[in-house]
Amino acid sequence: MTHPEPRPRPPRLGVHPAGDGVDVGVLAPHATAVQLCLFDAAGTPRSERRISLEGPRHGVFFAHVPGIGAGQRYGLRADGPWEPAYGLRYNPHKLLVDPYARGLVGMLGYGPATYGHVVDGHLHGDAFGAMDTRNSAGHVPHAVVVDTAALPGPDPGANRPWTPWSATVIYEAHVAGLTRLAGFLPAHLRGTYAGLAHPAVIDHLLRLGVTAVELLPVHAFTSEPHLITKGLTNYWGYSTLGFFAPHAPYATAAARAAGPAAVLAELRRTVHQLHEAGLEVLLDVVYNHTAEGGVDGQHLSWRGLDNAIYYAHDGSVPAVYADVTGTGNTLDFRRTEVVRMTLDSLRYWADVVGVDGFRFDLAVTLGRGVGGFTHDHPVLVGAAADPSLHALKLVAEPWDVGPGGWRTGQFSLPFAEWNDRFRNAVRSFWLSDPGRAAHGLPGHRVRDLATRLSGSVDLFGQGSPPLIRGPQASVNYVTAHDGFTLADLVAYDHKHNLANGEQNRDGTDDNRSWNHGVEGPVPPDSPAADLMPLRRRSIRNLFATLALSAGTPMITAGDELGRTQQGNNNAYCQDSELSWVRWERSAWRSDLLATCSYLLMLRREHPALHTERFYTGSPVAPGGRPDLGWYDPSGTAFDHDRWHDPSNRTFQMVRTAPPPTSDVVNVVFNGSLHAEQVRLVGSGTEPWLLVWDSVWEHPEDQREAAIGGALHLPGGTTITMEPLSMRVYVCR
């Protein structure tokens, strides 16, 4: 009996060291030919050597190429029909970036040679017109072969902290912007991956009380041509050119000079060092679109390999993209190939770099199938079920700009989600409503704020069985990279985005901010200087509401230091001191940092403030307090009318931890422009200890309050709440 010869293993996508050379696999189903293009160490276009790949087999071109290995520069060229009206854009004159490249070197040019169609010197042309025949090899980054098995140092995934969601506090930061102005760091570390893991930075994060650092995109990215013409850049990084390659400019000069393997090793060391300090690392990932822009954009990678497979089209002729991201293109998650690339990338960052989770930009796009968004889309199920991603933190930004794009609360376990309803409710209560009240206008009722304070069960209580996700699924935030900073929320009524070069048209107009009577900064000798204490109190109110609410708090880097963007609420293109974190501390900024640290300490030390389950309003023990109670200024439990009374701006929230603890916390809110009398909940046998008051500029102001004997009060005592203030009492 004869046995058939074993069939070769299907090619693995990308270029990977294998034996005496590399294995190559390139997905390009509609191409007629694909070439691997090799370059010398300097990347000189004249050194290019082209090797034709076999195939396609199941849409993949492949080869084993002996004699080359780690460190080799390369690119791809794909030939096939140039029929842009029908979605086919093959142009063999354009060097393409391997979508699976582990490292990139060189800068992207922005001249006509980087376009697949003919454009003029102003980059204008007919996207459905003639093919451009200029060679782009000297104008695009080159991929580099990286042997990940040979990377130095310990495995950063081996020492993950595995912080439970109930204890998680997220710190959203830009790798470069966090330390670019950190004068306490050596100059060569500022703005780098290594700088992020410097002991002084780690000490700041630990003293603040965060447990996870969420990094704005570190996948290799480029800037949009329209920004380059204005002298600006894509600072945030939401314009991906490589889903497997770290952004090299964030590495130290020494690592960049040593090559992509050293860049990757530096990032791995950073993750390992943060883990050693007990800090998790989450990555903000942008799989919904790429750097290639609309159909009239640059010809860099996916468009040249298979425009019809990778990008979602609207089905019309000429073929244009179905853009639900607002960037000009959308990756097509109806395609198995796109789902595979996304999951391959996630596994790579989990297994090789050792990160602890991901925040998915415009995650609704990832869940769009033939019939629109579905929470059980293959990419979402795959991310939840993949062994490499098991128990990592997965966070969805639950919207995009397409039809039915707002989906907050509609993802499934294990996903958590950014809660924009929390942001809006907190800003409205503390800022826009008082601003309206100052002009005699009505505000919002407190029932929405109360729902957000208690974990947003209306959004995240869905599931099978009900309530299974818990309040941790709500990632609460007041600010993020997109929008006003905390300090700007209290100083500006309107956006000030002229520096972005779009005549102040960009950025949201729904800021729900309040300048407290004067727009912008107020000099110390100004007649309006008296409003500054109230501005500072409003910052403390916002941060305290975030820190003490049920759910997972997320802090924007620099908010704890009073960072300002001078009223710019869309600083995506501002790689300058406007966006970077300033570490110098004036007196009030030092006080703010101490307050933020203290509030997160209260959250950490009081089980009543970080529940793992949704509240029921039922007693935690027979005859005991309910797990959550709402009370008016007289100490009476809320009734139906109170919830629907827009004039009600003062209330008490009493949260009780379940046994075996006996922790009880009463947070008193006064959102009125006037001082209010409040009768503390309970009887004289229940002593309340005042542990924080937002009137205090610094937590140590508690000592002065103690001198006046105002810290220990029995239930039923009447207190005076200052206008727009909060207090926190614990039952001892």
XYZ file of C-alpha atoms in Angstrom:
732
model
C 0.000 0.000 0.000
C 1.420 3.354 -0.977
C 0.966 6.494 1.075
C 0.517 9.928 -0.488
C 3.315 12.351 0.018
C 2.577 14.782 2.865
C 1.127 18.049 1.655
C 3.044 21.195 2.543
C 1.747 23.204 5.466
C -0.338 26.200 4.379
C 1.895 29.276 4.341
C 1.962 31.528 7.374
C 1.288 35.168 6.567
C 4.220 37.549 6.880
C 7.972 37.029 6.593
C 9.444 34.858 9.349
C 12.891 33.335 10.001
C 12.854 29.617 9.200
C 15.904 27.396 9.069
C 18.423 28.743 6.594
C 16.196 31.618 5.438
C 12.681 32.980 5.733
C 9.194 31.754 4.990
C 7.010 34.229 3.140
C 3.215 34.367 2.933
C 1.249 37.223 1.362
C -2.527 37.404 1.072
C -3.444 38.858 -2.351
C -6.301 36.786 -3.810
C -6.980 38.978 -6.854
C -3.330 39.548 -7.787
C -1.647 37.856 -10.753
C 1.832 38.057 -9.224
C 3.529 39.112 -5.975
C 7.234 39.792 -5.477
C 9.347 39.935 -2.335
C 11.700 42.918 -2.687
C 14.956 42.836 -0.708
C 17.102 45.885 0.090
C 20.579 46.452 1.474
C 21.141 47.653 5.034
C 20.825 51.285 3.961
C 17.577 50.654 2.128
C 18.974 52.012 -1.124
C 16.347 51.609 -3.872
C 19.068 50.727 -6.378
C 19.924 47.681 -4.268
C 16.469 46.174 -4.689
C 16.406 42.458 -5.513
C 13.047 40.987 -6.491
C 11.970 37.404 -5.872
C 8.743 36.105 -7.409
C 6.502 34.189 -5.032
C 4.584 31.024 -5.847
C 0.837 30.860 -5.855
C -1.685 31.884 -5.130
C -2.834 28.963 -3.017
C -6.142 29.810 -1.381
C -5.365 33.443 -2.122
C -1.860 33.355 -0.592
C 1.444 33.815 -2.440
C 4.340 32.062 -0.727
C 7.979 30.975 -0.823
C 10.892 29.836 1.273
C 13.804 32.152 0.554
C 17.192 30.817 1.733
C 20.170 32.916 2.644
C 18.405 35.804 4.414
C 17.291 36.258 7.982
C 16.742 38.689 10.829
C 17.576 42.290 10.033
C 16.775 42.022 6.319
C 14.934 45.005 4.841
C 12.123 44.151 2.454
C 8.891 45.210 0.832
C 6.283 43.730 -1.492
C 5.051 44.436 -4.993
C 1.761 43.129 -6.344
C 0.687 42.969 -9.985
C -2.803 42.527 -11.341
C -5.683 44.472 -12.846
C -5.673 48.253 -12.539
C -9.445 48.704 -12.562
C -10.133 51.183 -9.749
C -13.750 51.656 -10.784
C -14.272 47.986 -9.886
C -12.186 48.076 -6.719
C -8.976 46.569 -8.142
C -5.892 48.766 -7.675
C -2.817 46.701 -8.487
C 0.220 48.821 -9.253
C 3.581 46.969 -9.372
C 5.456 50.286 -9.375
C 4.549 50.823 -5.720
C 6.500 49.196 -2.910
C 4.064 47.920 -0.288
C 4.471 47.438 3.445
C 3.889 43.873 4.601
C 0.761 44.018 6.818
C 2.413 41.411 9.071
C 5.781 43.176 9.376
C 7.257 43.012 12.902
C 9.339 46.121 12.392
C 9.488 49.160 10.104
C 12.328 51.548 9.273
C 12.336 54.784 7.349
C 9.868 57.610 7.029
C 6.842 57.900 4.806
C 7.060 60.516 2.071
C 4.062 62.525 0.977
C 4.821 63.286 -2.648
C 3.058 62.023 -5.791
C 5.158 58.830 -5.900
C 3.276 57.414 -2.897
C -0.048 57.432 -4.764
C -1.243 54.604 -6.974
C -3.077 56.958 -9.329
C -1.646 60.019 -11.022
C -1.702 63.183 -8.890
C -0.185 66.615 -9.397
C 2.172 68.494 -7.138
C -0.770 69.438 -4.914
C -1.717 65.742 -4.638
C -4.881 66.276 -6.671
C -5.912 63.748 -9.290
C -8.565 61.349 -10.506
C -8.689 58.403 -8.111
C -10.294 56.338 -10.872
C -7.889 57.513 -13.551
C -4.540 56.335 -14.849
C -1.954 54.341 -12.874
C 1.088 56.253 -11.639
C 4.302 54.590 -12.841
C 6.829 56.189 -10.484
C 8.758 53.820 -8.216
C 7.847 54.497 -4.579
C 10.634 52.400 -3.009
C 12.532 55.460 -1.794
C 9.435 57.122 -0.361
C 7.876 54.504 1.941
C 9.034 52.697 5.085
C 10.663 49.294 4.629
C 9.704 46.225 6.612
C 12.442 44.397 8.519
C 12.612 40.715 9.404
C 12.575 40.295 13.200
C 13.328 37.022 14.970
C 11.018 37.287 17.971
C 12.328 34.003 19.373
C 15.761 35.623 19.818
C 14.582 38.719 21.714
C 16.584 39.333 24.906
C 15.250 39.582 28.424
C 12.521 37.816 30.392
C 9.084 37.116 28.991
C 6.983 40.162 29.972
C 3.855 38.021 29.987
C 5.239 35.811 32.738
C 4.929 38.452 35.475
C 1.521 39.930 34.681
C -0.085 41.463 37.790
C -3.550 40.076 36.923
C -5.279 42.913 38.776
C -8.975 42.117 39.245
C -11.438 44.467 37.574
C -12.844 45.475 40.956
C -9.442 46.925 41.949
C -8.554 48.414 38.565
C -7.903 52.125 38.043
C -6.853 53.002 34.477
C -4.473 55.816 33.523
C -4.743 56.795 29.848
C -1.420 58.164 28.601
C 0.515 59.054 25.459
C 3.917 57.347 25.467
C 5.818 60.413 24.306
C 3.610 63.122 25.760
C 3.757 61.725 29.283
C 7.508 62.224 29.723
C 8.597 64.660 26.972
C 8.728 67.492 29.549
C 9.809 65.350 32.506
C 12.929 67.251 33.532
C 13.639 64.710 36.270
C 14.405 62.087 33.595
C 17.687 61.827 31.689
C 17.271 63.639 28.379
C 17.688 60.479 26.286
C 14.714 58.818 28.026
C 12.169 61.606 27.676
C 9.321 60.740 25.369
C 10.318 57.077 25.027
C 9.135 53.604 25.931
C 12.035 53.338 28.371
C 11.104 56.655 29.965
C 7.667 55.292 30.754
C 9.275 52.640 32.962
C 11.717 54.971 34.739
C 11.463 54.556 38.537
C 10.379 58.195 38.977
C 7.451 57.750 36.581
C 6.465 54.452 38.160
C 6.637 56.054 41.606
C 4.270 58.810 40.455
C 1.765 56.290 39.109
C 1.878 54.172 42.248
C 1.548 57.168 44.565
C -1.411 58.367 42.533
C -3.055 54.980 42.973
C -3.560 53.728 39.422
C -3.161 50.053 38.567
C -3.071 50.030 34.759
C -1.534 52.254 32.110
C -3.556 52.462 28.898
C -1.257 53.636 26.110
C -2.515 55.581 23.139
C -1.621 53.736 19.903
C 1.866 52.232 19.774
C 1.272 50.325 16.540
C 3.402 51.874 13.784
C 1.473 54.834 12.393
C 1.807 57.745 9.990
C 0.340 61.223 9.604
C -2.335 62.181 7.114
C -1.153 64.207 4.085
C -3.473 67.110 4.897
C -1.754 67.485 8.282
C 1.702 67.440 6.734
C 0.762 70.294 4.389
C -0.180 72.340 7.478
C 3.022 71.537 9.328
C 1.155 69.295 11.778
C 1.303 65.580 12.614
C -0.971 62.802 13.814
C 0.078 63.075 17.459
C -2.413 60.605 18.902
C -1.463 57.854 16.444
C -4.864 56.765 15.148
C -3.568 56.121 11.626
C -2.055 52.643 11.623
C 0.511 51.466 9.068
C 1.487 48.242 10.827
C -0.621 46.178 13.233
C 2.386 44.084 14.318
C 5.180 46.683 14.460
C 5.818 49.032 17.405
C 6.057 52.729 16.572
C 9.811 53.226 16.293
C 9.962 56.994 17.058
C 8.893 56.227 20.652
C 12.062 54.197 21.240
C 15.325 55.651 22.496
C 17.828 56.844 19.900
C 20.085 53.907 20.750
C 17.314 51.372 20.098
C 16.331 53.040 16.835
C 19.931 52.974 15.660
C 20.185 49.280 16.531
C 17.089 48.441 14.488
C 13.522 47.166 14.876
C 14.482 44.182 17.051
C 15.989 46.586 19.597
C 12.892 48.792 19.433
C 10.701 45.789 20.166
C 13.033 44.668 22.958
C 12.837 48.110 24.582
C 9.049 47.974 24.575
C 9.103 44.462 26.033
C 11.450 45.604 28.823
C 9.134 48.503 29.580
C 6.145 46.180 29.899
C 8.157 43.827 32.105
C 9.295 46.658 34.402
C 5.773 48.022 34.755
C 4.614 44.519 35.625
C 7.331 44.256 38.268
C 5.850 47.375 39.871
C 2.355 45.858 39.813
C 1.124 47.971 36.895
C -0.765 46.468 33.976
C -0.337 47.707 30.392
C -3.296 48.104 28.048
C -2.944 49.141 24.408
C -5.324 51.401 22.531
C -5.614 49.552 19.200
C -7.057 50.841 15.927
C -8.211 47.925 13.781
C -11.193 49.732 12.285
C -9.248 51.627 9.582
C -5.734 52.145 8.241
C -3.383 54.973 7.272
C -4.234 54.758 3.568
C -7.192 57.167 3.746
C -10.005 57.281 1.202
C -9.942 55.981 -2.374
C -7.905 59.061 -3.311
C -5.333 58.357 -0.576
C -1.833 56.920 -0.569
C -0.952 53.482 -1.948
C 1.005 51.916 0.910
C -0.040 48.373 1.832
C -3.491 46.795 1.980
C -4.851 48.808 -0.963
C -2.129 47.462 -3.239
C -2.343 43.858 -2.025
C -6.097 43.450 -2.256
C -8.266 46.543 -2.088
C -11.418 44.478 -2.657
C -10.734 42.120 0.263
C -9.403 44.388 2.976
C -11.691 47.421 2.660
C -15.459 47.682 2.967
C -17.089 49.077 -0.192
C -20.584 50.429 -0.638
C -21.336 48.195 -3.634
C -21.588 50.985 -6.185
C -19.659 51.662 -9.386
C -17.232 53.337 -9.344
C -16.115 51.464 -6.250
C -15.978 53.728 -3.194
C -15.493 52.847 0.436
C -18.223 52.380 3.011
C -16.748 54.739 5.586
C -18.166 54.250 9.098
C -15.020 55.523 10.819
C -14.856 59.084 9.497
C -11.301 58.517 8.226
C -11.972 57.696 4.584
C -11.753 53.898 4.844
C -13.051 51.017 6.923
C -11.578 47.544 7.177
C -14.164 44.961 6.142
C -14.939 42.721 9.101
C -17.344 40.727 6.958
C -14.189 39.138 5.554
C -12.534 36.161 7.218
C -9.144 37.501 6.140
C -9.632 40.749 8.083
C -10.845 38.888 11.158
C -7.787 36.622 10.956
C -5.379 39.556 10.689
C -6.942 41.250 13.705
C -6.803 38.161 15.905
C -3.262 37.371 14.747
C -2.224 40.872 15.789
C -3.888 40.640 19.195
C -2.224 37.307 19.881
C 1.146 38.730 18.880
C 0.956 41.655 21.316
C -0.285 39.376 24.080
C 2.232 36.567 23.548
C 5.353 38.422 22.412
C 5.022 41.848 24.059
C 3.104 40.589 27.090
C 0.482 43.314 27.364
C -2.471 42.879 29.691
C -5.320 43.993 27.486
C -6.641 46.196 24.735
C -8.937 49.155 24.263
C -10.590 48.844 20.848
C -11.024 52.141 19.024
C -14.459 52.428 17.335
C -15.191 48.853 18.371
C -18.637 48.863 16.757
C -16.865 48.733 13.381
C -15.235 45.460 14.408
C -18.666 43.997 15.105
C -20.275 44.962 11.790
C -21.388 42.039 9.671
C -23.692 41.755 6.683
C -26.694 42.814 8.761
C -24.948 45.548 10.768
C -23.526 45.391 14.282
C -23.848 42.194 16.309
C -22.324 41.527 19.723
C -21.471 37.963 18.684
C -19.498 38.913 15.590
C -16.648 36.437 14.896
C -13.902 38.933 15.772
C -15.508 39.727 19.137
C -16.134 36.070 19.930
C -12.636 35.216 18.756
C -11.057 37.818 21.022
C -13.094 36.530 23.946
C -12.348 32.862 23.289
C -8.720 32.896 22.151
C -6.412 31.142 24.659
C -3.728 33.835 24.256
C -6.226 36.519 25.231
C -7.918 34.589 28.023
C -8.494 36.767 31.108
C -6.845 39.804 29.524
C -8.760 43.065 29.821
C -10.797 43.873 26.710
C -12.365 47.333 26.534
C -14.630 48.547 23.737
C -15.146 52.097 22.593
C -18.787 51.255 21.863
C -19.563 53.494 18.908
C -18.582 54.481 15.387
C -20.011 57.050 12.953
C -22.009 54.600 10.822
C -25.740 53.777 10.946
C -26.752 52.498 14.385
C -23.271 53.318 15.597
C -24.010 54.074 19.278
C -23.919 50.735 21.133
C -22.934 51.538 24.713
C -23.848 48.581 26.924
C -24.416 46.175 24.029
C -21.155 44.250 24.063
C -20.879 40.905 25.841
C -18.576 39.394 28.427
C -15.635 39.683 28.840
C -15.713 43.167 27.274
C -15.879 46.315 29.354
C -16.905 49.547 27.649
C -16.225 53.257 27.762
C -19.303 54.837 29.335
C -20.024 58.143 27.622
C -23.279 58.433 29.546
C -21.238 58.625 32.763
C -19.095 61.408 31.302
C -22.125 63.401 30.196
C -24.047 62.999 33.453
C -21.130 64.023 35.672
C -20.203 67.026 33.544
C -23.841 68.117 33.386
C -24.381 67.920 37.143
C -21.222 69.745 38.201
C -20.665 72.125 35.274
C -23.244 72.758 32.572
C -26.254 72.663 34.914
C -24.773 75.209 37.367
C -23.732 77.302 34.386
C -27.309 77.278 33.157
C -28.641 77.931 36.654
C -26.459 81.025 36.873
C -28.537 82.357 33.970
C -31.858 81.206 35.415
C -32.153 78.145 33.162
C -33.207 74.643 34.279
C -30.842 71.688 34.433
C -31.042 67.913 34.387
C -32.705 65.741 37.004
C -30.424 63.772 39.312
C -31.828 60.358 38.417
C -29.402 59.897 35.500
C -26.430 60.894 37.666
C -27.566 58.453 40.355
C -27.705 55.645 37.807
C -24.149 56.426 36.702
C -22.864 56.683 40.278
C -24.207 53.221 41.028
C -22.700 51.404 38.036
C -25.066 52.067 35.105
C -27.135 48.919 35.495
C -29.490 50.198 32.782
C -26.649 49.855 30.271
C -24.555 46.981 31.595
C -27.148 44.880 33.407
C -28.206 43.181 30.193
C -27.001 39.669 29.450
C -27.751 36.043 30.079
C -28.272 35.687 32.926
C -29.165 39.313 33.703
C -26.666 41.375 35.732
C -23.841 38.970 34.876
C -21.396 41.648 33.697
C -21.341 43.711 36.881
C -20.535 47.421 37.279
C -16.871 46.834 36.339
C -18.037 46.635 32.715
C -18.574 50.390 32.899
C -15.289 52.192 32.289
C -16.168 55.539 33.826
C -14.419 58.671 32.664
C -14.892 62.414 32.800
C -12.096 63.222 30.358
C -10.104 61.271 27.770
C -7.493 62.071 25.152
C -10.366 63.346 22.995
C -11.890 66.515 24.466
C -11.152 69.049 27.173
C -8.763 68.258 29.989
C -10.123 68.403 33.532
C -8.640 71.866 34.079
C -10.073 73.127 30.780
C -13.561 71.846 31.590
C -13.771 74.422 34.378
C -12.114 77.250 32.412
C -13.715 77.223 28.959
C -17.281 77.320 27.692
C -16.177 76.927 24.080
C -13.498 75.034 22.150
C -10.421 76.943 20.967
C -9.054 74.802 18.138
C -7.693 77.383 15.703
C -4.207 75.883 16.005
C -5.543 72.768 14.243
C -5.938 74.706 11.003
C -9.629 73.960 10.468
C -11.113 77.366 11.378
C -12.297 75.944 14.723
C -14.754 73.619 12.936
C -13.221 70.413 14.298
C -13.923 68.995 17.737
C -17.220 68.595 19.513
C -19.430 71.480 20.574
C -21.103 69.345 23.266
C -18.503 69.950 25.971
C -20.832 70.374 28.976
C -18.183 72.612 30.491
C -18.410 75.837 32.503
C -15.881 78.640 32.689
C -17.409 79.939 35.961
C -17.901 83.379 34.462
C -14.663 84.131 32.597
C -13.337 82.348 29.509
C -9.824 80.981 29.774
C -6.978 81.654 32.192
C -7.358 84.258 34.917
C -4.228 86.192 36.012
C -3.661 86.372 39.790
C -4.080 90.158 39.781
C -7.306 90.053 37.757
C -10.573 91.225 39.358
C -11.902 87.777 38.416
C -9.265 85.971 40.499
C -11.891 85.294 43.169
C -13.466 82.637 40.959
C -10.336 80.467 40.979
C -11.123 78.671 44.278
C -14.490 77.631 42.834
C -12.834 76.393 39.644
C -10.462 74.293 41.721
C -13.352 72.956 43.784
C -15.158 71.962 40.593
C -12.099 69.981 39.491
C -12.100 68.189 42.828
C -15.831 67.476 42.522
C -15.357 65.941 39.084
C -12.418 63.790 40.119
C -14.071 62.660 43.339
C -17.238 61.642 41.502
C -15.121 59.570 39.142
C -13.069 57.984 41.919
C -16.004 57.140 44.180
C -18.501 55.826 41.624
C -19.221 52.151 41.049
C -17.457 50.913 37.943
C -13.896 51.142 36.634
C -12.435 54.660 36.738
C -10.218 55.938 33.945
C -8.023 59.008 34.451
C -6.434 61.029 31.666
C -2.709 61.596 32.123
C -1.956 65.030 33.516
C -5.416 65.715 34.919
C -4.004 65.022 38.371
C -1.507 67.819 37.698
C -3.955 70.375 36.322
C -2.820 69.983 32.701
C -4.322 72.449 30.216
C -4.569 72.405 26.422
C -5.604 76.065 26.399
C -9.131 75.168 25.427
C -8.245 72.866 22.526
C -10.653 69.928 22.666
C -9.267 68.043 19.651
C -5.487 68.101 20.063
C -4.917 65.027 17.873
C -2.492 66.967 15.656
C -0.638 68.912 18.362
C 2.698 67.249 19.091
C 3.854 70.149 21.242
C 3.780 71.509 24.764
C 0.069 72.104 24.193
C -0.485 68.348 24.553
C 2.456 67.188 26.650
C 2.160 66.665 30.395
C 3.802 69.438 32.411
C 5.365 68.160 35.609
C 6.158 71.477 37.328
C 3.857 71.908 40.290
C 2.539 75.195 41.497
C 0.973 75.150 44.940
C -2.530 74.404 43.678
C -1.284 71.650 41.365
C 0.532 69.986 44.247
C -2.657 70.200 46.287
C -4.625 68.660 43.409
C -2.212 65.743 43.092
C -2.458 65.090 46.824
C -6.259 65.220 46.617
C -6.420 62.808 43.674
C -4.127 60.345 45.427
C -6.158 60.601 48.608
C -9.465 59.982 46.826
C -8.119 56.890 45.094
C -6.843 55.710 48.462
C -10.362 56.067 49.878
C -11.706 54.015 46.986
C -9.069 51.346 47.545
C -9.543 51.075 51.305
C -13.343 51.098 51.430
C -15.091 47.998 50.045
C -18.350 49.952 49.859
C -16.768 52.066 47.093
C -15.728 49.279 44.709
C -18.529 46.756 44.592
C -18.302 43.743 42.280
C -22.070 43.415 41.926
C -24.889 45.684 40.928
C -26.841 47.160 43.820
C -30.320 45.877 44.615
C -31.455 48.311 47.311
C -31.972 45.352 49.634
C -30.348 44.890 53.064
C -26.905 43.327 52.948
C -27.792 41.411 56.136
C -31.102 40.755 57.901
C -32.247 43.931 59.574
C -29.284 45.861 58.238
C -28.814 48.738 55.850
C -29.579 48.338 52.145
C -26.551 48.014 49.909
C -27.513 51.356 48.333
C -29.766 54.112 49.596
C -30.649 57.601 48.307
C -31.734 60.332 50.696
C -32.812 63.942 50.383
C -31.396 66.826 52.480
C -33.739 65.960 55.345
C -32.398 62.419 55.499
C -35.589 60.962 54.048
C -35.384 58.216 51.450
C -36.086 59.392 47.906
C -39.588 58.903 46.580
C -40.838 59.080 43.000
C -41.389 62.830 43.043
C -37.882 63.536 44.271
C -36.348 61.615 41.373
C -38.311 63.694 38.883
C -37.864 67.096 40.535
C -35.339 69.144 38.494
C -34.903 71.561 41.408
C -33.444 68.800 43.569
C -29.684 69.335 43.489
C -28.728 68.048 46.955
C -28.787 64.416 48.059
C -27.006 61.688 50.017
C -25.785 58.377 48.596
C -25.197 55.695 51.250
C -23.394 52.555 50.108
C -22.897 49.510 52.337
C -20.473 46.658 51.712
C -21.711 43.090 52.195
C -20.434 40.921 55.072
C -17.903 40.125 56.378
C -17.019 43.830 56.221
C -19.127 46.468 57.938
C -18.059 49.331 55.720
C -20.616 52.106 55.170
C -19.937 55.287 53.189
C -22.170 58.326 52.805
C -21.324 60.652 49.916
C -23.179 63.967 50.166
C -23.658 66.016 46.986
C -24.648 69.654 46.757
C -24.944 70.699 43.129
C -26.721 73.920 44.013
C -25.299 77.407 43.637
C -26.336 78.020 47.243
C -25.339 76.568 50.586
C -27.741 73.835 51.718
C -28.641 72.373 55.097
C -28.383 68.574 55.167
C -29.462 66.236 57.950
C -27.117 63.254 57.953
C -28.804 59.899 57.503
C -29.327 57.768 60.593
C -29.821 58.155 64.306
C -27.637 59.476 67.070
C -26.229 56.013 67.725
C -24.498 55.914 64.339
C -21.351 58.059 64.282
C -20.224 59.499 60.947
C -16.588 60.418 60.391
C -15.909 63.128 57.825
C -12.984 61.909 55.716
C -13.108 64.372 52.819
C -14.712 67.648 51.817
C -14.268 69.123 48.323
C -13.962 72.546 49.957
C -10.569 71.413 51.230
C -7.732 72.486 48.941
C -5.550 69.706 50.377
C -6.516 66.531 52.282
C -4.545 67.783 55.276
C -7.169 70.504 55.672
C -8.981 67.751 57.530
C -6.802 68.632 60.514
C -8.244 72.129 60.694
C -11.742 70.689 60.549
C -10.848 68.354 63.392
C -9.843 71.294 65.564
C -13.356 72.638 65.164
C -14.807 69.293 66.225
C -16.659 68.836 62.941
C -15.255 65.439 61.952
C -17.229 63.058 64.186
C -20.971 63.605 63.969
C -23.899 61.406 64.991
C -26.570 60.489 62.485
C -29.333 63.071 62.401
C -26.901 65.981 62.752
C -27.575 68.929 60.457
C -24.600 70.141 58.472
C -24.101 73.033 56.075
C -22.947 72.062 52.606
C -21.139 74.811 50.734
C -22.330 75.598 47.193
C -21.157 73.059 44.620
C -19.461 70.746 47.065
C -19.115 67.107 48.098
C -18.426 65.398 51.378
C -17.530 61.822 52.203
C -18.467 60.310 55.563
C -17.751 56.795 56.792
C -19.621 55.027 59.560
C -17.305 53.885 62.335
